[in-house]
Tab-separated table of N, CA, C and O in Angstrom:
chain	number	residue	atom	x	y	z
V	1	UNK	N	-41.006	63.642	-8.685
V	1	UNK	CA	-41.151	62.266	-9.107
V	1	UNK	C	-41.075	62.232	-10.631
V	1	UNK	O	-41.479	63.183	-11.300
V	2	UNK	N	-40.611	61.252	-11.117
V	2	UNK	CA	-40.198	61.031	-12.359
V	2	UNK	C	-41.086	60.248	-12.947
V	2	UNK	O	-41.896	59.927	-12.077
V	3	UNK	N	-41.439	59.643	-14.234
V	3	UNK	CA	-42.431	58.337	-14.844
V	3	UNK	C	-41.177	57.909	-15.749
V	3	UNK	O	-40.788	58.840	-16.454
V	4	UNK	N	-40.336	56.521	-15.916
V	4	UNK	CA	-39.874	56.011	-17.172
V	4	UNK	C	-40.388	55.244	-17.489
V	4	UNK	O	-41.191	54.585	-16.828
V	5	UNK	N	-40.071	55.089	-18.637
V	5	UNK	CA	-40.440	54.267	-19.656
V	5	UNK	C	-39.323	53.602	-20.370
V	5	UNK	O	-38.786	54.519	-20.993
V	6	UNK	N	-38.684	52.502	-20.616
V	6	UNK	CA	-37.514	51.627	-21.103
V	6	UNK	C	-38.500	51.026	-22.051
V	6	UNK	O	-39.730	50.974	-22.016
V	7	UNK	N	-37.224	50.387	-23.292
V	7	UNK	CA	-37.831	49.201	-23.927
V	7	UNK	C	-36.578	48.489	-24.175
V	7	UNK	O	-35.703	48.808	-24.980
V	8	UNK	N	-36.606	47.180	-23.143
V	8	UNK	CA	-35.162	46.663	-23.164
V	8	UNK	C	-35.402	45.330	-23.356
V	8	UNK	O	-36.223	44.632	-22.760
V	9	UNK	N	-34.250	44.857	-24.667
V	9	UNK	CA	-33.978	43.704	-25.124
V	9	UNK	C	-34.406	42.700	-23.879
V	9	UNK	O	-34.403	42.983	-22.681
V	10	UNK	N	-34.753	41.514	-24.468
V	10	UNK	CA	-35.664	40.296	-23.527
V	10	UNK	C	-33.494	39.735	-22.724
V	10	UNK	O	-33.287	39.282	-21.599
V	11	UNK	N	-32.732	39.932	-23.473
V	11	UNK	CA	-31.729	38.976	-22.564
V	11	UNK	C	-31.186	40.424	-21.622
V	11	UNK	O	-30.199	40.356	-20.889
V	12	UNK	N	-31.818	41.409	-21.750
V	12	UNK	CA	-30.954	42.478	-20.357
V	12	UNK	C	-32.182	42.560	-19.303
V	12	UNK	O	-32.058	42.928	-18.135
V	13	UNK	N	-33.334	42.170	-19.892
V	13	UNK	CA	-34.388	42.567	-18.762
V	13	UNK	C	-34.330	41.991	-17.325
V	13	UNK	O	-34.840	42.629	-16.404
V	14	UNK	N	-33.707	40.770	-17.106
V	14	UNK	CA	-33.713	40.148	-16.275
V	14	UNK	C	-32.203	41.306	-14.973
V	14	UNK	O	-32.281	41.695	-13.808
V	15	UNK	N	-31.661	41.365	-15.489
V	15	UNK	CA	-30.240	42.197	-14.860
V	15	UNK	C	-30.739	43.621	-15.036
V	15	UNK	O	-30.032	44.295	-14.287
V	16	UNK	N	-31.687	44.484	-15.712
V	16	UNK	CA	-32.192	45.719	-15.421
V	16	UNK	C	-33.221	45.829	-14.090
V	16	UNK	O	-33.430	46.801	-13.365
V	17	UNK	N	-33.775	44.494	-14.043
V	17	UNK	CA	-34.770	44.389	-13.105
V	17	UNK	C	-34.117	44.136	-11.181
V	17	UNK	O	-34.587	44.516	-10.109
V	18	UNK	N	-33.126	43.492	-11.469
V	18	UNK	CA	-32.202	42.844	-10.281
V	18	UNK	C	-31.760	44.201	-10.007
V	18	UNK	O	-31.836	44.549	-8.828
V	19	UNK	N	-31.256	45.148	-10.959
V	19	UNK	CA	-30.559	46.012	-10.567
V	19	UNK	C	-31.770	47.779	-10.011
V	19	UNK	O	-31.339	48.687	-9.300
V	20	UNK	N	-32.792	47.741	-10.446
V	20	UNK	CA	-33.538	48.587	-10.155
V	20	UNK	C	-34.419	48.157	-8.942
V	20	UNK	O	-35.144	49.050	-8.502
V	21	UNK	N	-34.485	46.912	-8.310
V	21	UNK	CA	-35.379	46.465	-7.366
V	21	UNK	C	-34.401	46.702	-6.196
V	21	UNK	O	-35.008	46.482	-5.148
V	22	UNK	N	-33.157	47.056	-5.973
V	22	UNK	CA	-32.509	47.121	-5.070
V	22	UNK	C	-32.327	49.031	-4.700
V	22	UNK	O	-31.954	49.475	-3.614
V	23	UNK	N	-32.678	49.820	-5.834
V	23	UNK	CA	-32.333	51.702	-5.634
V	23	UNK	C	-33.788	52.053	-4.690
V	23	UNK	O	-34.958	52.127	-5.065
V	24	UNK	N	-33.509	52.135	-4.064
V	24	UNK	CA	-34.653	52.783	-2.864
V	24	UNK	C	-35.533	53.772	-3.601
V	24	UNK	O	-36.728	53.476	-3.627
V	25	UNK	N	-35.196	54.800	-4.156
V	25	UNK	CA	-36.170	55.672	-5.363
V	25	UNK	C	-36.752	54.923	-6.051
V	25	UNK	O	-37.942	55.233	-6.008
V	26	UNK	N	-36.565	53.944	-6.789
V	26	UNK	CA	-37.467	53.389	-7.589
V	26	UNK	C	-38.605	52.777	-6.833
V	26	UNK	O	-38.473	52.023	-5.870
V	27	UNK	N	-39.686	53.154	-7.337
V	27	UNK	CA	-41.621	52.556	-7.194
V	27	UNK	C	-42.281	51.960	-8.431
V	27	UNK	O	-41.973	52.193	-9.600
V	28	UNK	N	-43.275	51.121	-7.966
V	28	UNK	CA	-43.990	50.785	-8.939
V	28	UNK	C	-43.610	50.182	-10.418
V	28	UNK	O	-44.167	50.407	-11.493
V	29	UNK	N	-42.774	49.561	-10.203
V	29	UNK	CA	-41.574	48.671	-11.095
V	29	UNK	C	-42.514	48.029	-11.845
V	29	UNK	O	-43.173	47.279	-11.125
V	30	UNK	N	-43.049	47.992	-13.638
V	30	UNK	CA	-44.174	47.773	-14.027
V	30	UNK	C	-43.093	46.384	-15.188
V	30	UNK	O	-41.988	46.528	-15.710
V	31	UNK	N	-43.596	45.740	-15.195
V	31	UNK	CA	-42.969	44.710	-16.501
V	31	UNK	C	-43.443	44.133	-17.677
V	31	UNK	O	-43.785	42.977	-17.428
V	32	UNK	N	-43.625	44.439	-18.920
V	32	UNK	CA	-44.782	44.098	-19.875
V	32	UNK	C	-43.953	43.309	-20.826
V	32	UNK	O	-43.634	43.829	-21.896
V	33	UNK	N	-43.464	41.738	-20.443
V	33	UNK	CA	-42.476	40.691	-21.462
V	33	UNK	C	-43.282	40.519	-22.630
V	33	UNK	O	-44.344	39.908	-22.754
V	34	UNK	N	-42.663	41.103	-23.397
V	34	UNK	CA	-42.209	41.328	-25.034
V	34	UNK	C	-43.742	41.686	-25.567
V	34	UNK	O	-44.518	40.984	-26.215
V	35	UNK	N	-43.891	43.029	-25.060
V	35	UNK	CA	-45.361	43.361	-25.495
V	35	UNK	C	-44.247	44.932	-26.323
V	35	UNK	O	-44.636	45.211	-27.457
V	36	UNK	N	-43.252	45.654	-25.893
V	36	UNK	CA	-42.897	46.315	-26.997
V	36	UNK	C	-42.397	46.093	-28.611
V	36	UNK	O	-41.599	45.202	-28.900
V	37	UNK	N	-42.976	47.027	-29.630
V	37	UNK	CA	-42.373	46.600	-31.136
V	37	UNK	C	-41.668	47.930	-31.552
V	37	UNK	O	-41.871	49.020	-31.016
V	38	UNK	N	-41.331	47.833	-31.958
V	38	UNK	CA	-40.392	48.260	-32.948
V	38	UNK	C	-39.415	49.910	-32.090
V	38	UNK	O	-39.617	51.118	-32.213
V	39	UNK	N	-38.020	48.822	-30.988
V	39	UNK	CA	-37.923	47.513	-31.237
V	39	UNK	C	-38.643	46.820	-30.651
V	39	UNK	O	-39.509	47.232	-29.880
V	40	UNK	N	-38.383	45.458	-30.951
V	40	UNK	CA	-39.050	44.942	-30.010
V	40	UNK	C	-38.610	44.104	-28.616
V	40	UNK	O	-37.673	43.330	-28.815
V	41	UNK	N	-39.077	44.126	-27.378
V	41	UNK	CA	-38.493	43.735	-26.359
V	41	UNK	C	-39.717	44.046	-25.257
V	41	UNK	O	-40.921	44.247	-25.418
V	42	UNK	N	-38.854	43.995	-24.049
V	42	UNK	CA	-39.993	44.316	-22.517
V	42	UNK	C	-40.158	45.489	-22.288
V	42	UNK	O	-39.227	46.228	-21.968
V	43	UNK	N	-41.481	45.910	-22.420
V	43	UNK	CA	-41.517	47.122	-21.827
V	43	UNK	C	-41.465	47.189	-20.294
V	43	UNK	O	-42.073	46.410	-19.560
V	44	UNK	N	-40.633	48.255	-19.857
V	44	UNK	CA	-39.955	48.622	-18.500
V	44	UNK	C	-40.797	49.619	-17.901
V	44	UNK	O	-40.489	50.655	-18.490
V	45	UNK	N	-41.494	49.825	-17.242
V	45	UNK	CA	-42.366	51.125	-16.688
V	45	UNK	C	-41.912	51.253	-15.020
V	45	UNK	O	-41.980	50.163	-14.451
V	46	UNK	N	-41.516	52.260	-14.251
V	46	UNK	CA	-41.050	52.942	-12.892
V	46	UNK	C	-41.713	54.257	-12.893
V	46	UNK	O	-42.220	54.730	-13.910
V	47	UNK	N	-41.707	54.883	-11.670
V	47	UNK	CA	-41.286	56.059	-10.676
V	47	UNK	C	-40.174	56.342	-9.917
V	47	UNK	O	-39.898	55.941	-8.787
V	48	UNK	N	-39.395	57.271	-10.852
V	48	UNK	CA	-38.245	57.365	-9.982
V	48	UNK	C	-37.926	58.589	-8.955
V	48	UNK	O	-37.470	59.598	-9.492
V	49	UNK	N	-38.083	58.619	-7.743
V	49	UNK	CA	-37.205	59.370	-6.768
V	49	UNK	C	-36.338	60.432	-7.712
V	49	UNK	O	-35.560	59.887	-8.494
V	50	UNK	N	-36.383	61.910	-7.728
V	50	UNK	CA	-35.608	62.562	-8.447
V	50	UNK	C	-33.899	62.448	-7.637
V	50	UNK	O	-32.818	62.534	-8.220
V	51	UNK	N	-34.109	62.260	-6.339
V	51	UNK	CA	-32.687	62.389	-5.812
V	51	UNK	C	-31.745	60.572	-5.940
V	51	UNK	O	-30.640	60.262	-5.495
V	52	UNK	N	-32.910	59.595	-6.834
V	52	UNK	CA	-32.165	58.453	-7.353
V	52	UNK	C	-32.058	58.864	-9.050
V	52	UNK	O	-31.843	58.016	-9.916
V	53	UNK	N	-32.154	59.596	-9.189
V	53	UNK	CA	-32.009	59.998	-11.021
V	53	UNK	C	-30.981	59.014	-11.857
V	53	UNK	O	-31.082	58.083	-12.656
V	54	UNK	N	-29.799	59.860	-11.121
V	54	UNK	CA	-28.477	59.876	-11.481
V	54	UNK	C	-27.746	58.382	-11.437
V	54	UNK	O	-27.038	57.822	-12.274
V	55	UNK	N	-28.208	57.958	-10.110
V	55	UNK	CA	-27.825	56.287	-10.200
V	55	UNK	C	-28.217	55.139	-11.247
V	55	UNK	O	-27.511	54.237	-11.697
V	56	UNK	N	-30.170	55.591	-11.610
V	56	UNK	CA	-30.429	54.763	-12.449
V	56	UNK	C	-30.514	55.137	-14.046
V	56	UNK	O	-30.882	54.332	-14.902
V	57	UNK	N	-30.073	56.625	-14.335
V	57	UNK	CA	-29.854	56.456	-15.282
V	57	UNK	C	-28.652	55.827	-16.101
V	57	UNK	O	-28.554	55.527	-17.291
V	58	UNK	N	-27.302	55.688	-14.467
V	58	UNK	CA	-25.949	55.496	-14.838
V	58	UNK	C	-26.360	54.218	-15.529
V	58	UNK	O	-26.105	54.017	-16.717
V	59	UNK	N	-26.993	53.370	-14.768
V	59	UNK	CA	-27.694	51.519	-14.858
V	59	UNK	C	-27.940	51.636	-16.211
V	59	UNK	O	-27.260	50.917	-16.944
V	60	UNK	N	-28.937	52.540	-16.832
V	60	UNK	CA	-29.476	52.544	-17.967
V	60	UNK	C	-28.414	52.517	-18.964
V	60	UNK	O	-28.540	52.002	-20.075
V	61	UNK	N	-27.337	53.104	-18.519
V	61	UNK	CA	-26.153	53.313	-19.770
V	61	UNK	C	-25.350	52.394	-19.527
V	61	UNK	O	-24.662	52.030	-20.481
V	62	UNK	N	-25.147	51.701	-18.192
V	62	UNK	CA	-24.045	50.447	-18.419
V	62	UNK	C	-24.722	49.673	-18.894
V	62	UNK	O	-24.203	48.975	-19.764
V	63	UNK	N	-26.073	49.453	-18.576
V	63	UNK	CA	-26.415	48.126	-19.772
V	63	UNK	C	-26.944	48.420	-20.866
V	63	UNK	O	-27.675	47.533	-21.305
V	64	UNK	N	-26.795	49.972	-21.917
V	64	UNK	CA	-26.358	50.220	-23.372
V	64	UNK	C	-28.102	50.561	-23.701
V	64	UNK	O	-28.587	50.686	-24.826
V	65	UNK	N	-28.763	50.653	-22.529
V	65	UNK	CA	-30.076	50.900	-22.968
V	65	UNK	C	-30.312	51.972	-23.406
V	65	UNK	O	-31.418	52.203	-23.895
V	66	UNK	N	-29.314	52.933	-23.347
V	66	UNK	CA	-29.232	54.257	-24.261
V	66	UNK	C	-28.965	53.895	-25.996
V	66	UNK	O	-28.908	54.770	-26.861
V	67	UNK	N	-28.907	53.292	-26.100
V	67	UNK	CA	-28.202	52.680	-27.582
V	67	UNK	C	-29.448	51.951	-28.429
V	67	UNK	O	-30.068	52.364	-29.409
V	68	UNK	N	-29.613	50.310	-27.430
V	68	UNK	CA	-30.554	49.768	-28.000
V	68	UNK	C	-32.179	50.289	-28.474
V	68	UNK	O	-32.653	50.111	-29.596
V	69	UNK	N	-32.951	51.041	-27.199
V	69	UNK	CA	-33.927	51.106	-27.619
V	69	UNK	C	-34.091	52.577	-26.909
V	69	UNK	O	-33.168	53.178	-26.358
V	70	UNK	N	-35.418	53.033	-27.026
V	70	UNK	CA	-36.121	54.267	-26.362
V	70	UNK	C	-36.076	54.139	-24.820
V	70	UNK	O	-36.234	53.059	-24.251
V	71	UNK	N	-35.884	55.127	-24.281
V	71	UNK	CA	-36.448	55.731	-23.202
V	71	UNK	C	-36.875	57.008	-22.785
V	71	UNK	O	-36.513	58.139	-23.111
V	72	UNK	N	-37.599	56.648	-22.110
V	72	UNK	CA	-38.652	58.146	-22.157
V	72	UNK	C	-38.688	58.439	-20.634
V	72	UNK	O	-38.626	57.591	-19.743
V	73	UNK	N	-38.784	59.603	-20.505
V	73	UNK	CA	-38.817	60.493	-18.609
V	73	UNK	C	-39.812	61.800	-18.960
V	73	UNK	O	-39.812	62.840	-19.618
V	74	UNK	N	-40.503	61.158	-18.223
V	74	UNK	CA	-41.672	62.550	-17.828
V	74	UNK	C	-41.513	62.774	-16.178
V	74	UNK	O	-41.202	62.023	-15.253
V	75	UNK	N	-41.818	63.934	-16.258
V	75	UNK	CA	-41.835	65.090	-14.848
V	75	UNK	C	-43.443	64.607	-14.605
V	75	UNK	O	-44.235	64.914	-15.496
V	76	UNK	N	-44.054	63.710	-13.185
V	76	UNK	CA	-44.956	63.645	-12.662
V	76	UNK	C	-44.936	65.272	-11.631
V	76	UNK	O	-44.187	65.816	-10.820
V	77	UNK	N	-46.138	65.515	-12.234
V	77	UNK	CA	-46.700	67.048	-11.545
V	77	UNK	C	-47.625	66.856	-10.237
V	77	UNK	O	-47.586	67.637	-9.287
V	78	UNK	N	-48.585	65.555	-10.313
V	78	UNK	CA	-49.102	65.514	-9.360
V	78	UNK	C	-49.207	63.545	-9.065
V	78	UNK	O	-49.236	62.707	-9.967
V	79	UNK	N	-49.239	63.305	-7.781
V	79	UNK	CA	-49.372	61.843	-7.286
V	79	UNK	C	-50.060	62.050	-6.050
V	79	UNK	O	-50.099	62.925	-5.185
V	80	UNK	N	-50.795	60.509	-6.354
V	80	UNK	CA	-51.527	60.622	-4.804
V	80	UNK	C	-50.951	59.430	-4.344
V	80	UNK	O	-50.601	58.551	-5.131
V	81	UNK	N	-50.786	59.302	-2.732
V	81	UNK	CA	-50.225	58.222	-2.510
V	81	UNK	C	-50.758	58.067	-0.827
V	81	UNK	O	-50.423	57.088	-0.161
């Protein structure tokens, strides 16, 4: 299991969200509107499925969120569920 972390401009959040609520790996889809600074925008918080990696990081790069702001991936070691 994966932890991200996005910080994506307020006009892509809406089409990052449409598009991650539909990848079966993704959990716990967290949304914090325009509580990130610098930059500033929505912070994006998930759990991703390691065998959905690859799909949502593709997402992450068609909508340039590699460019605009941070993202961060930590390796979850332990979950209870």
């Amino acid at each position: 299991m994966l932890h991200v972390r996005v910080v994506s401009p307020p006009s892509v959040t809406g089409s990052l969200l449409d598009r991650l609520a539909v990848v079966p790996g993704v959990q716990n889809l967290i949304v914090l509107t325009g509580t990130a600074r610098r930059p500033d925008g929505d912070a994006v918080l998930f759990e991703l499925q390691e065998s959905a990696a690859n799909p949502v990081f593709r997402t992450l790069r068609d909508l340039r969120l590699d460019r605009d702001g941070p993202i961060a991936v930590e390796q979850v070691d332990a979950s209870l569920t």
